[in-house]
Tab-separated table of C-alpha atoms (C1' of nucleotides) in Angstrom:
chain	number	residue	atom	x	y	z
A	29	MET	CA	118.800	120.480	126.022
A	30	GLU	CA	115.050	120.459	125.320
A	31	GLU	CA	113.907	119.797	121.766
A	32	LYS	CA	112.214	122.690	120.016
A	33	HIS	CA	108.538	122.350	119.156
A	34	TYR	CA	107.030	123.840	116.008
A	35	MET	CA	103.378	124.379	115.169
A	36	ILE	CA	102.002	123.032	111.925
A	37	SER	CA	102.269	126.403	110.178
A	38	ASP	CA	105.961	126.717	111.088
A	39	ALA	CA	106.630	123.123	110.133
A	40	ALA	CA	104.868	123.650	106.805
A	41	LYS	CA	107.062	126.675	106.097
A	42	MET	CA	110.201	124.758	107.012
A	43	VAL	CA	109.315	121.783	104.845
A	44	ASP	CA	108.031	124.160	102.154
A	45	VAL	CA	104.601	122.593	101.766
A	46	GLU	CA	101.098	123.670	102.841
A	47	SER	CA	99.934	122.659	106.313
A	48	HIS	CA	97.148	120.516	104.898
A	49	VAL	CA	99.799	118.536	103.005
A	50	LEU	CA	101.542	117.764	106.305
A	51	ARG	CA	98.235	116.587	107.754
A	52	TYR	CA	97.592	114.556	104.612
A	53	TRP	CA	101.031	112.886	104.687
A	54	GLU	CA	100.638	112.240	108.405
A	55	GLU	CA	97.398	110.395	107.719
A	56	GLU	CA	98.529	108.557	104.591
A	57	LEU	CA	101.909	107.506	105.946
A	58	LYS	CA	100.537	106.711	109.411
A	59	ILE	CA	102.967	109.063	111.130
A	60	ASP	CA	102.244	109.533	114.806
A	61	ILE	CA	102.650	113.282	115.364
A	62	PRO	CA	102.619	114.251	119.058
A	63	ARG	CA	99.997	116.699	120.368
A	64	ASN	CA	100.210	119.368	123.013
A	65	GLU	CA	97.705	119.851	125.826
A	66	MET	CA	95.419	121.672	123.347
A	67	GLY	CA	95.446	118.746	120.974
A	68	HIS	CA	97.477	120.700	118.456
A	69	ARG	CA	100.202	118.906	116.564
A	70	TYR	CA	103.718	119.890	117.391
A	71	TYR	CA	106.743	119.002	115.295
A	72	THR	CA	110.293	118.522	116.513
A	73	ASP	CA	113.377	118.886	114.319
A	74	THR	CA	113.233	115.123	113.863
A	75	TYR	CA	109.792	115.326	112.309
A	76	ILE	CA	110.778	118.340	110.214
A	77	HIS	CA	113.672	116.301	108.884
A	78	LEU	CA	111.447	113.290	108.289
A	79	PHE	CA	108.985	115.395	106.285
A	80	LYS	CA	111.844	116.936	104.345
A	81	GLU	CA	112.992	113.420	103.470
A	82	ILE	CA	109.474	112.541	102.389
A	83	LYS	CA	109.303	115.661	100.248
A	84	ASN	CA	112.687	114.808	98.799
A	85	LEU	CA	111.474	111.328	97.892
A	86	LYS	CA	108.297	112.784	96.404
A	87	GLU	CA	110.377	115.108	94.245
A	88	GLN	CA	112.357	112.124	93.009
A	89	GLY	CA	109.113	110.656	91.746
A	90	PHE	CA	108.277	108.256	94.561
A	91	LEU	CA	104.584	107.687	95.194
A	92	LEU	CA	103.215	107.883	98.726
A	93	LYS	CA	102.583	104.146	98.485
A	94	ALA	CA	106.277	103.539	97.880
A	95	ILE	CA	107.310	105.998	100.581
A	96	LYS	CA	104.947	104.230	102.967
A	97	THR	CA	106.891	101.005	102.502
A	98	LEU	CA	110.086	102.901	103.366
A	99	MET	CA	108.583	104.478	106.472
A	100	PRO	CA	109.967	101.905	108.936
A	101	GLY	CA	113.440	102.746	107.699
A	102	LEU	CA	112.838	106.458	107.771
A	103	MET	CA	111.261	106.291	111.216
A	104	GLU	CA	114.051	104.147	112.697
A	105	GLY	CA	116.568	106.764	111.666
A	106	LYS	CA	114.740	109.521	113.482
A	107	SER	CA	117.864	111.632	113.864
A	108	PHE	CA	118.943	111.718	110.252
A	109	SER	CA	122.008	113.842	109.816
A	110	LYS	CA	122.930	115.749	106.690
A	111	GLU	CA	125.230	112.854	105.731
A	112	ASP	CA	122.408	110.366	106.144
A	113	SER	CA	120.219	112.410	103.913
A	114	GLN	CA	123.075	112.534	101.431
A	115	THR	CA	123.402	108.760	101.594
A	116	ILE	CA	119.705	108.317	100.951
A	117	SER	CA	119.795	110.742	98.057
A	118	GLU	CA	122.828	109.004	96.607
A	119	THR	CA	121.139	105.646	96.965
A	120	ILE	CA	118.127	106.956	95.105
A	121	VAL	CA	120.306	108.470	92.432
A	122	GLU	CA	122.102	105.153	92.026
A	123	GLU	CA	118.858	103.272	91.971
A	124	ASN	CA	117.573	105.617	89.302
A	125	ALA	CA	120.618	104.762	87.246
A	126	LEU	CA	122.090	108.218	87.264
A	127	ALA	CA	125.483	106.940	88.369
A	128	GLU	CA	128.503	108.913	87.254
A	129	PRO	CA	130.875	107.344	84.711
A	130	GLU	CA	133.763	106.917	87.128
A	131	LYS	CA	131.683	104.922	89.552
A	132	GLU	CA	131.892	101.207	89.286
A	133	LYS	CA	129.083	99.392	87.569
A	134	THR	CA	126.338	99.186	90.114
A	135	ALA	CA	123.202	97.161	89.900
A	136	ALA	CA	121.353	100.382	89.170
A	137	LEU	CA	123.586	101.063	86.177
A	138	LYS	CA	122.985	97.586	84.874
A	139	GLU	CA	119.315	98.201	85.282
A	140	HIS	CA	119.681	101.410	83.324
A	141	GLU	CA	121.395	99.525	80.535
A	142	THR	CA	118.523	97.074	80.434
A	143	ASN	CA	116.179	100.044	80.099
A	144	VAL	CA	118.239	101.479	77.260
A	145	CYS	CA	118.262	98.074	75.627
A	146	ALA	CA	114.490	97.891	75.917
A	147	GLU	CA	114.195	101.372	74.432
A	148	GLU	CA	116.443	100.448	71.518
A	149	LYS	CA	114.426	97.332	70.992
A	150	MET	CA	111.272	99.423	71.017
A	151	GLU	CA	112.778	101.869	68.505
A	152	GLN	CA	113.748	99.022	66.163
A	153	PHE	CA	110.335	97.588	66.582
A	154	ARG	CA	108.790	100.935	65.662
A	155	LEU	CA	110.971	101.193	62.540
A	156	ILE	CA	110.004	97.712	61.410
A	157	LEU	CA	106.356	98.476	62.025
A	158	GLY	CA	106.687	101.733	60.137
A	159	GLY	CA	108.110	99.866	57.157
A	160	ILE	CA	105.358	97.303	57.187
A	161	VAL	CA	102.618	99.923	57.392
A	162	SER	CA	104.203	102.096	54.668
A	163	ARG	CA	104.454	99.174	52.303
A	164	ALA	CA	100.889	98.235	52.994
A	165	ILE	CA	99.729	101.773	52.177
A	166	GLU	CA	101.895	101.929	49.046
A	167	ASP	CA	100.354	98.744	47.766
A	168	ASN	CA	97.050	100.473	48.310
A	169	ASN	CA	95.591	97.212	49.253
A	170	GLU	CA	92.856	98.045	51.697
A	171	VAL	CA	92.250	94.494	52.851
A	172	LEU	CA	95.901	93.794	53.333
A	173	GLY	CA	96.281	97.144	55.084
A	174	LYS	CA	93.554	96.295	57.549
A	175	GLU	CA	95.036	92.899	58.250
A	176	VAL	CA	98.513	94.312	58.780
A	177	SER	CA	97.134	97.046	60.978
A	178	SER	CA	95.296	94.547	63.139
A	179	ARG	CA	98.374	92.321	63.437
A	180	VAL	CA	100.519	95.325	64.229
A	181	SER	CA	98.085	96.489	66.892
A	182	ASP	CA	98.185	93.085	68.537
A	183	SER	CA	101.960	93.022	68.433
A	184	VAL	CA	102.211	96.560	69.821
A	185	ILE	CA	99.810	95.777	72.646
A	186	LYS	CA	101.671	92.581	73.521
A	187	GLU	CA	105.047	94.280	73.334
A	188	MET	CA	103.888	97.272	75.402
A	189	ASP	CA	102.308	94.969	77.951
A	190	TYR	CA	105.533	93.020	78.261
A	191	LEU	CA	107.632	96.180	78.631
A	192	LEU	CA	105.257	97.629	81.219
A	193	ARG	CA	105.367	94.426	83.241
A	194	LEU	CA	109.135	94.490	83.091
A	195	LYS	CA	109.135	98.108	84.242
A	196	GLU	CA	106.798	97.388	87.174
A	197	GLU	CA	108.899	94.435	88.288
A	198	ARG	CA	112.060	96.531	88.116
A	199	GLU	CA	110.453	99.342	90.135
A	200	GLU	CA	109.350	96.955	92.838
A	201	GLU	CA	112.828	95.493	92.939
A	202	ARG	CA	114.263	99.010	93.225
A	203	TYR	CA	112.058	99.878	96.222
A	204	LYS	CA	113.120	96.673	97.932
A	205	LYS	CA	116.788	97.419	97.298
A	206	PHE	CA	116.423	100.939	98.616
A	207	ASP	CA	114.743	99.695	101.775
A	208	GLU	CA	117.483	97.115	102.253
A	209	VAL	CA	120.218	99.718	101.795
A	210	LEU	CA	118.564	101.927	104.399
A	211	ARG	CA	118.270	99.086	106.869
A	212	ASN	CA	121.853	97.996	106.361
A	213	TYR	CA	123.059	101.533	106.801
A	214	GLN	CA	121.171	101.961	110.058
A	215	LYS	CA	122.280	98.533	111.258
A	216	GLY	CA	125.867	99.534	110.539
A	217	ASN	CA	125.444	102.703	112.589
A	218	LYS	CA	123.971	100.777	115.492
A	219	GLU	CA	126.774	98.225	115.408
A	220	ALA	CA	129.403	100.932	115.286
A	221	ALA	CA	127.806	102.652	118.278
A	222	ALA	CA	127.640	99.372	120.187
A	223	ALA	CA	131.296	98.656	119.423
A	224	THR	CA	132.346	102.106	120.657
A	225	GLU	CA	130.321	101.585	123.820
A	226	LYS	CA	131.965	98.195	124.367
A	227	LYS	CA	135.415	99.690	123.905
A	228	LYS	CA	134.673	102.423	126.417
A	229	LEU	CA	133.460	99.866	128.948
A	230	PHE	CA	136.552	97.760	128.433
A	231	LYS	CA	138.858	100.744	128.937
A	232	PHE	CA	136.948	101.787	132.025
A	233	ARG	CA	137.239	98.319	133.553
A	234	LYS	CA	140.910	98.147	132.727
A	235	LYS	CA	141.497	101.509	134.385
A	236	LYS	CA	139.581	100.369	137.452
A	237	LYS	CA	141.848	97.354	137.793
B	13	DT	C1'	84.521	105.637	80.603
B	14	DT	C1'	85.547	104.456	85.049
B	15	DC	C1'	88.543	104.126	88.850
B	16	DC	C1'	92.163	105.534	91.804
B	17	DA	C1'	95.823	108.295	93.937
B	18	DA	C1'	97.147	112.501	95.546
B	19	DG	C1'	96.218	116.372	96.642
B	20	DT	C1'	93.170	120.860	97.216
B	21	DC	C1'	89.378	123.539	98.833
B	22	DT	C1'	85.769	124.814	101.854
B	23	DC	C1'	83.170	124.772	105.875
B	24	DT	C1'	82.353	124.725	110.810
B	25	DC	C1'	83.851	124.793	115.388
B	26	DA	C1'	87.334	125.518	119.171
B	27	DT	C1'	91.017	127.925	121.235
B	28	DT	C1'	94.319	131.571	121.786
B	29	DC	C1'	96.056	136.067	121.060
B	30	DT	C1'	95.564	141.017	120.408
B	31	DT	C1'	93.269	145.247	120.571
B	32	DT	C1'	90.096	148.465	122.505
C	17	DA	C1'	86.223	141.970	129.920
C	18	DA	C1'	84.552	141.754	125.336
C	19	DA	C1'	85.136	141.580	120.482
C	20	DG	C1'	87.489	140.303	116.646
C	21	DA	C1'	91.421	138.260	114.303
C	22	DA	C1'	94.401	134.407	113.816
C	23	DT	C1'	95.329	129.718	113.981
C	24	DG	C1'	94.326	124.917	114.230
C	25	DA	C1'	91.355	120.668	113.869
C	26	DG	C1'	88.458	117.545	111.280
C	27	DA	C1'	85.485	116.149	107.637
C	28	DG	C1'	83.889	115.795	103.248
C	29	DA	C1'	83.418	117.329	98.533
C	30	DC	C1'	85.974	118.496	94.558
C	31	DT	C1'	89.886	118.453	91.057
C	32	DT	C1'	93.432	116.546	88.261
C	33	DG	C1'	96.124	113.279	85.903
C	34	DG	C1'	97.145	108.695	84.840
C	35	DA	C1'	95.977	103.797	84.355
C	36	DA	C1'	92.813	100.008	83.167
DNA sequence: TTCCAAGTCTCTCATTCTTT
DNA sequence: AAAGAATGAGAGACTTGGAA
């Protein structure tokens, strides 16, 4: 059966974005959209699905930069089924540490705990700082107040810098993990297909004999 | 304040479709 | 067939929000 072709306006409606957004994503993510004899883009169901995946990732807070790094994975799996999409979504959910309680402790959950720990640490830090500043004000010692404030500022900046660096490192790690999961999943599919094919061939040969 | 990412808007031109 | 509307392309300026 021939694959259906959609114009950009139809595709935009299906993906639920404006047509210029599709053009923008195409350019930014280096997606090679086929053209008809008029030079107009046409989108197949595969591309519609791909753009839906991209939109899905965008909604989960992924930047185009991050999505771009996942493009090889997304492109390899051109015929994503509903289950695939589910798998991807689940992976993202896990990676975002939204795992349900009954699920075993995943790396994402551990990561979440680290985040919580960092937040608690930050909260404690804030309380301590609050105490220091309050005391300084109570003492009404302007000089001391200034000194404390400057020390506190330095500490806050250092602490925030450290936490931000940690966060960035974790995010990068998360993107890598997600990409790896995608690749493994697709590899698994390919291997399963190859095994089925091999089995069929074996049966056929056996029958022939 | 400046820079950057991610859109968003506007303009012009080309092609196709519809109406008269 | 001609005119006008609709649709699409491409380019560049503009906006917005966040980070440095």
